[in-house]
Structures are given as structure tokens and as C-alpha cells.
XYZ file of C-alpha atoms in Angstrom:
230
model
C 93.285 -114.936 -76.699
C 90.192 -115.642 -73.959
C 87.350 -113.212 -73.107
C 85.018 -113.664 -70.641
C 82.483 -110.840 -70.717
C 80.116 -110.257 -67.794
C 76.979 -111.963 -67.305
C 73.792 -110.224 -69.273
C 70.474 -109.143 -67.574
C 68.131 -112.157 -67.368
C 65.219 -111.659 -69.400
C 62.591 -111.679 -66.743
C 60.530 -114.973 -65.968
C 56.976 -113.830 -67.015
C 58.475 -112.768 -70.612
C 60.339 -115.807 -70.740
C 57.019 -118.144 -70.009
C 54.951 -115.716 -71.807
C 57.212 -116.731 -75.147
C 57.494 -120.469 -73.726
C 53.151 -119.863 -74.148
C 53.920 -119.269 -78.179
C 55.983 -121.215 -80.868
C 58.354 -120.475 -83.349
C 55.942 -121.529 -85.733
C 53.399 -118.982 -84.821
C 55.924 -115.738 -84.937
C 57.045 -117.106 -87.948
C 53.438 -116.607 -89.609
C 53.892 -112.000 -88.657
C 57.945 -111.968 -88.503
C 60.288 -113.194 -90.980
C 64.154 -112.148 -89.289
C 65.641 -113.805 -86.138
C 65.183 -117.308 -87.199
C 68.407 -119.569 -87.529
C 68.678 -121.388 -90.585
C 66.844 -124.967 -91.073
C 70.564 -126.725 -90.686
C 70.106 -126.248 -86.739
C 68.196 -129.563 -85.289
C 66.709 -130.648 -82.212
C 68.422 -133.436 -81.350
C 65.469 -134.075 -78.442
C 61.884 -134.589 -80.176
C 59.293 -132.268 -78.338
C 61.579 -130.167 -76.562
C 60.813 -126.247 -76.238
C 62.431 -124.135 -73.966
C 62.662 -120.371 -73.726
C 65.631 -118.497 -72.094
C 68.693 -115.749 -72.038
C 71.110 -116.653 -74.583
C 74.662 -116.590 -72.904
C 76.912 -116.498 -76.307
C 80.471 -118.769 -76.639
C 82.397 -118.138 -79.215
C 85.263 -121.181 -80.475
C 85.887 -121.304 -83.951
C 89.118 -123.741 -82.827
C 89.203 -127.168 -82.078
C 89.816 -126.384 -78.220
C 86.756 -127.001 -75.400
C 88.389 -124.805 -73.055
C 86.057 -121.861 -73.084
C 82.754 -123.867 -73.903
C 83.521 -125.414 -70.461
C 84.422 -122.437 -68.641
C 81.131 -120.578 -70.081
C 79.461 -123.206 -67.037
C 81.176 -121.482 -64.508
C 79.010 -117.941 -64.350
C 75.935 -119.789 -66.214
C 72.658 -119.534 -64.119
C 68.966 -121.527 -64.229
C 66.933 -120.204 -67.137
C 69.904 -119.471 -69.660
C 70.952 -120.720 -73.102
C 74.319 -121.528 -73.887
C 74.386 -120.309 -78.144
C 77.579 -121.254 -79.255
C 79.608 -119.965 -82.494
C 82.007 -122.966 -84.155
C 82.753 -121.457 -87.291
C 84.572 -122.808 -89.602
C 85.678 -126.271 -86.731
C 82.755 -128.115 -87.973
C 84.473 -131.401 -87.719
C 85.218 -131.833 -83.757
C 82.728 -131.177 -80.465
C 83.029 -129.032 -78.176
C 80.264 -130.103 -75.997
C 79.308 -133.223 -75.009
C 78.141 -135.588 -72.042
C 79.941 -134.439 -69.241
C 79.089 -130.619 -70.040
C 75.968 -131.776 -70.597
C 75.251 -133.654 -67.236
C 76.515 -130.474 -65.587
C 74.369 -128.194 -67.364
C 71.291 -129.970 -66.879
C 72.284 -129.946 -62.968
C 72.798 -126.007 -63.217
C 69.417 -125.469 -64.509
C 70.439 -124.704 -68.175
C 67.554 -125.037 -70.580
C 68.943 -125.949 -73.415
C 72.630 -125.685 -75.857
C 72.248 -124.552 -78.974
C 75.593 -124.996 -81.125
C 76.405 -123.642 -84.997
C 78.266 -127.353 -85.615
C 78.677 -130.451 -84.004
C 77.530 -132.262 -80.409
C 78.714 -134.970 -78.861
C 77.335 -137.880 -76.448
C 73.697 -136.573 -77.620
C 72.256 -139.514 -75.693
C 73.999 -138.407 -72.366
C 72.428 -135.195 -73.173
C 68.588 -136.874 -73.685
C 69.279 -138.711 -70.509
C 70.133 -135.307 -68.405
C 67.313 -133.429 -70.056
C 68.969 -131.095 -71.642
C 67.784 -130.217 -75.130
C 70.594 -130.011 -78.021
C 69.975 -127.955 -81.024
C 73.028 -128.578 -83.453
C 74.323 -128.910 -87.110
C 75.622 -132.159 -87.081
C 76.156 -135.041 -84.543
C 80.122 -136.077 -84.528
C 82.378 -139.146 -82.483
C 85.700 -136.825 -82.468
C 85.753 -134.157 -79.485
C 87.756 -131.183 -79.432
C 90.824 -130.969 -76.631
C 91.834 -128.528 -74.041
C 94.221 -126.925 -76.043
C 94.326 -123.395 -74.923
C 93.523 -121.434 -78.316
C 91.261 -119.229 -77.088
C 87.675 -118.110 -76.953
C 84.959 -115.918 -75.769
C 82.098 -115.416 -73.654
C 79.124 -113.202 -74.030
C 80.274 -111.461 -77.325
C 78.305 -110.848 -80.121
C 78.176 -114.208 -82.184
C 76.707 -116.117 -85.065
C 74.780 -119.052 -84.547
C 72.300 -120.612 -87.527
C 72.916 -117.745 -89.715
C 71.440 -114.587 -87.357
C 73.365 -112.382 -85.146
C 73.029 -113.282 -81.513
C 73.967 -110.660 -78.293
C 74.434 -111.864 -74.786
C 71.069 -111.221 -73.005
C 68.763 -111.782 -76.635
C 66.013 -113.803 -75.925
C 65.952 -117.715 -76.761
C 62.975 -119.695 -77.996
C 63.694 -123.348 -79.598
C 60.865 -125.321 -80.670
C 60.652 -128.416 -83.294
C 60.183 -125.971 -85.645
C 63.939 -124.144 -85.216
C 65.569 -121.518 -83.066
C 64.908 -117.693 -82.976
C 66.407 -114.738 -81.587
C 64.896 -112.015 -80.363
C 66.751 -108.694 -79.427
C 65.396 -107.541 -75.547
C 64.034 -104.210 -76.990
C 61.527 -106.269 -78.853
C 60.421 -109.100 -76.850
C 57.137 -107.821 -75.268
C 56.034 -106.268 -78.922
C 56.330 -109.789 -80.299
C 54.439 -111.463 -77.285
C 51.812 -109.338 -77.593
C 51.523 -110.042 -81.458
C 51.883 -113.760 -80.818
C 48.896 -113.872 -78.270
C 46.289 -111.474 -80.919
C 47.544 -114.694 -83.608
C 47.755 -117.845 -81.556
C 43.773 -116.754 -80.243
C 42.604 -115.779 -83.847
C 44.284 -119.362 -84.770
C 42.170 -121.063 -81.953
C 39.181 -119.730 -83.745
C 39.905 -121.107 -86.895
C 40.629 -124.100 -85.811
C 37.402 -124.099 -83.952
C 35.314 -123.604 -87.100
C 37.616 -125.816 -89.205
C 36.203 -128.823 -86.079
C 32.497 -127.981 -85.819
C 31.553 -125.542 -88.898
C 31.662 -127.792 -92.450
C 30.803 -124.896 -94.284
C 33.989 -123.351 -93.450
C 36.519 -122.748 -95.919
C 40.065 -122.212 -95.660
C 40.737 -120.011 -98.894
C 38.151 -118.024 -98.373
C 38.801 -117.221 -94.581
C 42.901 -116.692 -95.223
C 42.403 -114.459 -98.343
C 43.614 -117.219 -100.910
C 40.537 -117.743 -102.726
C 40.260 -113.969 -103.734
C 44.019 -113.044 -104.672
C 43.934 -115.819 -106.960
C 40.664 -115.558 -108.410
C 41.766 -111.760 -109.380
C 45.031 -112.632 -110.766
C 42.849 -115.478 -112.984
C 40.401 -112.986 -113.688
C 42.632 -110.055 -114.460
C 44.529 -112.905 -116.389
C 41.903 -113.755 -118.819
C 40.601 -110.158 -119.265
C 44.153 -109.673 -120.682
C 43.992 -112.716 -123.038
C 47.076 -115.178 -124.080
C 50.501 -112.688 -124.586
């Protein structure tokens, strides 16, 4: 059986180069859920893009409705695709890839294998993906879907979530939360510039003692030795 769901809602362009202003690594330091697991690698060193997921699901070995999903797809999205348990064949590779990068798509981001990663490099299209494999899948007709609810990297991805994909790793971020996370990653990334200031120019400046470390494990050691050997 295909589906082939309606486009979502773009997340608007300011949010999406307000979070393309952040990092993974920085959300990562006030939010712990959304991220997919470390198994999902850039294949294109440096690359960071920030978009609207548009979800494909194939858990067959059939590229039908991967290559379909380019049909609707629009500048500014992310194709997030769900492979299941077909780890072993492609369904993406250089010519998808070419045409992506013509349509404006920022980046793939696929729960198993790509294909042709160099054609991919060449088109500037970033790849984040499991594995890299020679064996493509065929056009087989075993069905599909487009813009369901999928899994990708181990989180739970809807059509229209927000996309940001960074050296670090991928996260997801449901619409309804996007600006609250923005505004939490701009209070961080300018406390972080301060640090990093005084860590440059101030060599009395200590790291344990400015992040807390020095005095939660000074009390454990203290409380530790008020207590004696048990």
C-alpha cells in the first residue's frame, strides 16, 4: 500500500535561521529528548542545516516512494526517512540526490543506508545516515508513505517537526516548542560567550568553580569523610 499525505506547514524562515544561529550541542547542554541516536552520521564534515522535516516511510527494499517524496518537496525542507528493518539496500542515492540539491532541499536524513555519498558531497546536499552501502533498492512497487508519523535515529518524527543537523547529531523538535527552545538556546549560547571570554583573558578563572563542579564534589568528599570508612 502507498500514502502520500499532504504537505506540512513550513516552519517559518526566521525560526528556522534563528535555530540554524544555535547547535545541537548547545540544546543538548538544557534538553535531553529529541535527539536521534549517535548511529546517525554526517556523511558531509561541517554541514548544518535547519529545516521542516517531510517524513518517508520504506521499511522494503523498493525506492519508489523515497523518489516520489521529490515530487511535492519544497526549498527549506528535510527529507527524514524511516528504513526499518531494510538496512542492507539504499534507497537514496546520486540521482535523488542531484535532484534534491536542485530543489532546494537542505539536507536527507535516513534511519539506514545511502548511496553514491560522493554524488551527494558534490551536489551539496548533506547526508545524515546509518551506514554507507554499494547495493540500491529497486522500483518494486511495495509500498510506502509520505508525511506519516515515523522513526528515524530512535525519536518519533511528525511531518512539519522542526530539523536541526549539526556534527554533533540530529534533533527533532515538535512545532509547539520551537520558539521556547530558541529562546533558551540564545540566554545559553551568550552566557557560554562569557565564559569563554574569561577562560581567554582572565587566568584566574576557574572552570569548577564557575560550573558548580568544585562544590558538589567537595560536599560529597566532605560529607564522605564526616561519615568515615562503611
Amino acid at each position: 500500500m502507498f500514502i502520500a499525505n499532504p504537505m506540512p506547514e513550513p516552519i517559518p524562515v526566521e525560526l528556522a535561521d534563528r535555530l540554524l544561529e544555535t547547535s545541537t550541542g548547545t540544546i543538548g547542554h538544557f534538553r535531553d529528548t529529541g535527539f536521534m541516536d549517535c548511529g546517525m552520521i554526517a556523511r558531509m564534515a561541517g554541514a548544518k542545516v535547519a529545516g521542516t522535516a517531510v517524513t518517508v516511510r520504506v521499511t522494503v527494499p523498493d525506492s519508489a516512494i523515497a523518489h516520489y517524496a521529490l515530487k511535492d518537496i519544497r526549498p527549506g525542507d528535510i527529507l527524514v526517512i524511516e528504513r526499518g528493518a531494510d538496512q542492507h539496500t539504499a534507497c537514496w542515492g546520486g540521482m535523488t540526490s542531484a535532484a534534491a540539491a536542485k530543489l532546494g532541499v537542505r539536507a536527507v536524513i535516513i534511519d539506514g543506508a545511502g548511496h553514491d555519498i560522493a554524488v551527494a558531497r558534490a551536489a551539496g546536499l548533506p547526508i545524515w545516515c546509518r551506514r554507507v552501502t554499494p547495493i540500491t533498492t529497486k522500483h518494486r512497487g511495495l509500498g510506502g508513505a509520505i508525511n506519516v508519523a515515523v522513526s528515524c535515529g530512535g525519536v518519533a518524527i511528525n511531518p512539519g517537526d522542526a530539523i536541526l543537523a549539526d556534527d554533533n547529531g540530529v534533533l527533532v523538535l515538535p512545532r509547539a516548542e520551537l520558539e521556547d527552545v530558541l529562546t533558551r538556546a540564545t540566554a545559553f549560547e551568550e552566557r557560554k560567550a562569557a565564559i569563554f571570554e574569561r577562560i581567554a583573558t582572565d587566568p584566574t578563572f576557574s572552570v569548577p568553580e564557575s560550573s558548580g563542579a568544585a562544590r558538589i564534589v567537595e560536599a560529597a568528599l566532605a560529607a564522605q569523610s564526616a561519615t568515615g570508612p562503611t
